[in-house]
Amino acid sequence: MTPQADLNPLLTTPRLRLEPQVAAHAPAMLAVLADPRVHSYLPSNPPTDPEALRGRYERLESRRSPDGSELWLNWTVFRDSAALGTVQATVHPAEHLADVAYVFAPAAWGQGYASEAMQAVLEHLRATLGVQLFRASIDTRNVASQRLAERLGFVRVAEVKAADEFKGALSDEFVYERTAAPLG
Ligand SMILES: CC(C)(COP(=O)(O)OP(=O)(O)OC[C@H]1O[C@@H](n2cnc3c(N)ncnc32)[C@H](O)[C@@H]1OP(=O)(O)O)[C@@H](O)C(=O)NCCC(=O)NCCS
């Protein structure tokens, strides 16, 4: 089995440092997640309880789902000392499949940070964990996320009606996939 440190390692890119997410990142991430625009197309709302967020990150430090069958990998993305966002991968080892997601603070949008961070995570998942297929489920209204997925080489493969609970209603999602061939 891959050692814990190698599952969710520190990753670096020309501009960014992706630190394995830990409870100590909760205050910085609380600030990132405080802006309601972040949650426009997510089922979540801005977190209000710092201790609850810290507790959630602490549980995620196990890097596994409660039943142990999935890897739950999370990184906090920093530029210098500023936390810009987070990247998440749910790895289904038996299927060589990873579901990926990303959330960045509005101040960091439009500068290629999400794309740069995601490329590093996809390459890690492919090269170190043997993932062969990446998948992203994106609200049909979330054009910025769809553009990012397409820039990363993802292709829309399905539309799922009423896919997720969304603030008292149901939301539709597009499913995007990308094989894990090296980028570029
Ligand atoms: C989804 C999300 C991460 C996309 O962020 P983003 O800023 O559009 O994505 P990037 O950081 O890759 O930036 C892309 C833009 O920066 C530009 N860019 C790319 N590389 C760049 C670079 N090196 N320097 C400067 N700009 C660059 C690109 O031109 C691109 O603009 P374009 O879309 O007009 O072509 C962001 O909207 C977000 O966090 N939303 C809230 C949470 C959310 O909905 N998450 C997705 C759930 S499925």
XYZ file of C-alpha atoms and ligand atoms in Angstrom:
232
model
C 0.000 0.000 0.000
C 1.223 3.520 -0.787
C 2.533 5.218 2.379
C 0.353 8.020 3.785
C 2.851 10.804 2.944
C 2.952 9.719 -0.690
C -0.834 9.606 -1.069
C -1.295 13.295 -0.371
C 2.179 14.865 -0.687
C 3.300 18.472 -0.920
C 3.097 19.457 -4.614
C 4.703 22.533 -6.130
C 4.163 24.403 -9.404
C 5.902 27.512 -10.802
C 3.651 29.834 -8.760
C 1.967 27.625 -6.174
C 2.504 25.335 -3.204
C -0.151 22.658 -2.669
C 0.073 21.597 0.962
C -1.658 18.432 2.171
C -4.704 19.862 3.914
C -4.558 19.747 7.724
C -6.670 21.101 10.578
C -4.285 24.044 10.972
C -5.430 25.329 7.548
C -8.985 25.859 8.806
C -8.669 29.593 9.638
C -7.127 30.399 6.247
C -9.733 28.303 4.430
C -12.549 29.868 6.448
C -11.540 33.185 4.866
C -11.488 31.621 1.363
C -14.910 30.037 1.869
C -16.475 33.121 3.499
C -17.397 34.727 0.179
C -20.919 33.686 -0.903
C -19.842 33.800 -4.586
C -17.748 30.684 -3.928
C -20.958 28.767 -3.167
C -23.107 29.995 -6.079
C -23.128 26.543 -7.696
C -22.193 24.392 -4.696
C -24.670 22.804 -2.276
C -22.705 24.415 0.580
C -22.940 27.840 2.244
C -20.105 29.886 3.783
C -19.029 28.065 6.954
C -19.697 29.990 10.129
C -18.152 27.773 12.801
C -14.323 27.701 12.769
C -14.254 24.719 15.146
C -16.561 22.686 12.890
C -14.306 23.355 9.889
C -11.220 22.459 11.910
C -12.912 19.230 13.038
C -13.798 18.349 9.465
C -10.229 18.919 8.266
C -8.922 16.893 11.210
C -11.084 13.919 10.211
C -9.921 14.267 6.606
C -6.309 13.926 7.746
C -6.898 10.156 7.683
C -6.929 10.560 3.839
C -9.505 7.765 3.608
C -13.282 7.366 3.542
C -14.706 6.054 6.835
C -14.987 2.528 5.395
C -11.448 2.763 4.011
C -12.432 1.915 0.448
C -11.716 5.352 -1.064
C -8.832 7.776 -0.752
C -10.016 11.252 0.190
C -7.174 13.578 -0.744
C -7.243 17.310 -0.144
C -4.743 20.072 -0.722
C -4.747 23.710 0.361
C -3.305 25.859 -2.421
C -0.965 28.686 -1.371
C 0.776 31.456 -3.251
C 3.516 32.571 -0.854
C 1.709 32.761 2.498
C -1.781 33.385 1.076
C -4.259 30.504 0.862
C -6.042 30.749 -2.499
C -8.239 27.667 -2.471
C -8.472 23.943 -2.257
C -8.296 20.950 -4.592
C -9.912 17.638 -3.738
C -9.654 14.135 -5.182
C -11.760 11.113 -4.284
C -9.856 8.102 -5.556
C -11.640 4.793 -6.195
C -8.578 2.513 -6.325
C -10.368 -0.601 -7.589
C -11.629 1.322 -10.631
C -8.453 3.427 -11.151
C -10.847 6.393 -11.116
C -10.671 9.777 -9.367
C -13.429 12.339 -8.890
C -11.899 15.797 -8.676
C -13.150 19.174 -7.460
C -11.726 22.644 -6.884
C -12.700 25.790 -5.029
C -10.820 29.090 -5.188
C -11.386 32.493 -3.578
C -12.871 35.094 -5.955
C -9.703 37.222 -5.599
C -7.777 34.336 -7.187
C -10.110 33.767 -10.152
C -9.076 34.523 -13.730
C -5.337 34.110 -13.158
C -4.850 30.475 -14.104
C -4.224 29.339 -10.516
C -6.950 26.674 -10.530
C -5.684 25.295 -13.794
C -2.061 25.257 -12.582
C -2.993 23.534 -9.303
C -5.201 20.980 -11.023
C -2.491 20.006 -13.501
C -0.179 19.161 -10.602
C -2.853 17.090 -8.847
C -3.871 15.202 -11.995
C -0.248 14.357 -12.715
C 0.237 13.120 -9.134
C -2.894 10.965 -9.327
C -1.747 9.459 -12.621
C 1.929 8.954 -11.891
C 1.849 7.983 -8.215
C -1.564 6.422 -7.652
C -2.168 4.826 -11.048
C -5.404 6.682 -11.763
C -6.503 6.085 -15.350
C -9.690 8.166 -15.534
C -10.533 11.553 -14.013
C -14.143 12.655 -13.540
C -15.704 15.986 -12.563
C -19.400 16.582 -11.862
C -20.264 20.214 -12.514
C -23.506 22.142 -12.041
C -24.893 22.904 -15.507
C -24.966 26.638 -14.605
C -21.285 26.729 -13.538
C -19.707 27.982 -16.748
C -16.367 28.970 -15.144
C -15.858 25.441 -13.845
C -16.856 23.914 -17.190
C -14.331 26.137 -19.000
C -11.637 25.119 -16.532
C -12.436 21.423 -17.013
C -12.298 21.839 -20.796
C -8.972 23.698 -20.610
C -7.672 20.736 -18.607
C -8.688 18.354 -21.400
C -11.943 17.087 -19.894
C -14.829 16.243 -22.207
C -18.525 16.381 -21.341
C -19.893 12.832 -21.402
C -23.289 13.061 -19.713
C -25.953 15.282 -18.194
C -27.596 14.110 -14.990
C -30.916 15.723 -14.152
C -31.694 16.330 -10.457
C -28.198 15.130 -9.582
C -27.691 16.938 -6.299
C -29.600 18.628 -3.492
C -29.079 22.329 -3.985
C -30.290 24.704 -1.281
C -33.790 23.343 -1.055
C -34.047 22.320 -4.708
C -32.389 19.866 -7.053
C -29.607 20.793 -9.460
C -28.606 19.329 -12.811
C -24.995 18.359 -13.441
C -22.748 17.704 -16.402
C -20.316 14.826 -16.012
C -16.876 15.523 -17.481
C -14.161 12.905 -17.963
C -10.563 12.842 -19.052
C -8.287 9.875 -19.529
C -5.032 10.101 -17.607
C -2.718 10.442 -20.599
C 0.033 12.968 -19.765
C -0.958 16.584 -20.424
C 0.364 18.562 -23.368
C -14.187 26.964 -10.853
C -13.096 27.970 -10.558
C -11.992 27.340 -9.737
C -12.521 28.465 -11.887
O -11.573 29.463 -11.640
P -10.894 30.283 -12.825
O -10.226 31.447 -12.216
O -11.886 30.511 -13.924
O -9.843 29.248 -13.385
P -8.322 29.524 -13.607
O -7.665 29.844 -12.314
O -7.780 28.365 -14.364
O -8.288 30.837 -14.496
C -8.713 30.803 -15.815
C -8.499 32.133 -16.490
O -7.214 32.656 -16.162
C -6.476 32.915 -17.365
N -5.120 32.358 -17.174
C -4.711 31.105 -17.421
N -3.403 30.963 -17.127
C -2.988 32.172 -16.699
C -1.738 32.681 -16.241
N -0.641 31.892 -16.163
N -1.679 33.957 -15.843
C -2.769 34.743 -15.902
N -3.968 34.316 -16.334
C -4.076 33.055 -16.729
C -7.144 32.178 -18.476
O -7.146 33.005 -19.627
C -8.519 31.885 -17.970
O -9.430 32.781 -18.503
P -10.460 32.286 -19.592
O -11.380 31.320 -18.898
O -11.143 33.525 -20.013
O -9.649 31.613 -20.657
C -13.676 29.198 -9.784
O -14.670 29.781 -10.558
C -14.253 28.812 -8.425
O -13.524 28.563 -7.469
N -15.592 28.822 -8.316
C -16.280 28.557 -7.049
C -16.228 27.100 -6.622
C -16.718 26.185 -7.698
O -17.761 26.421 -8.311
N -15.945 25.123 -7.929
C -16.250 24.143 -8.956
C -17.152 23.074 -8.468
S -17.505 21.911 -9.783
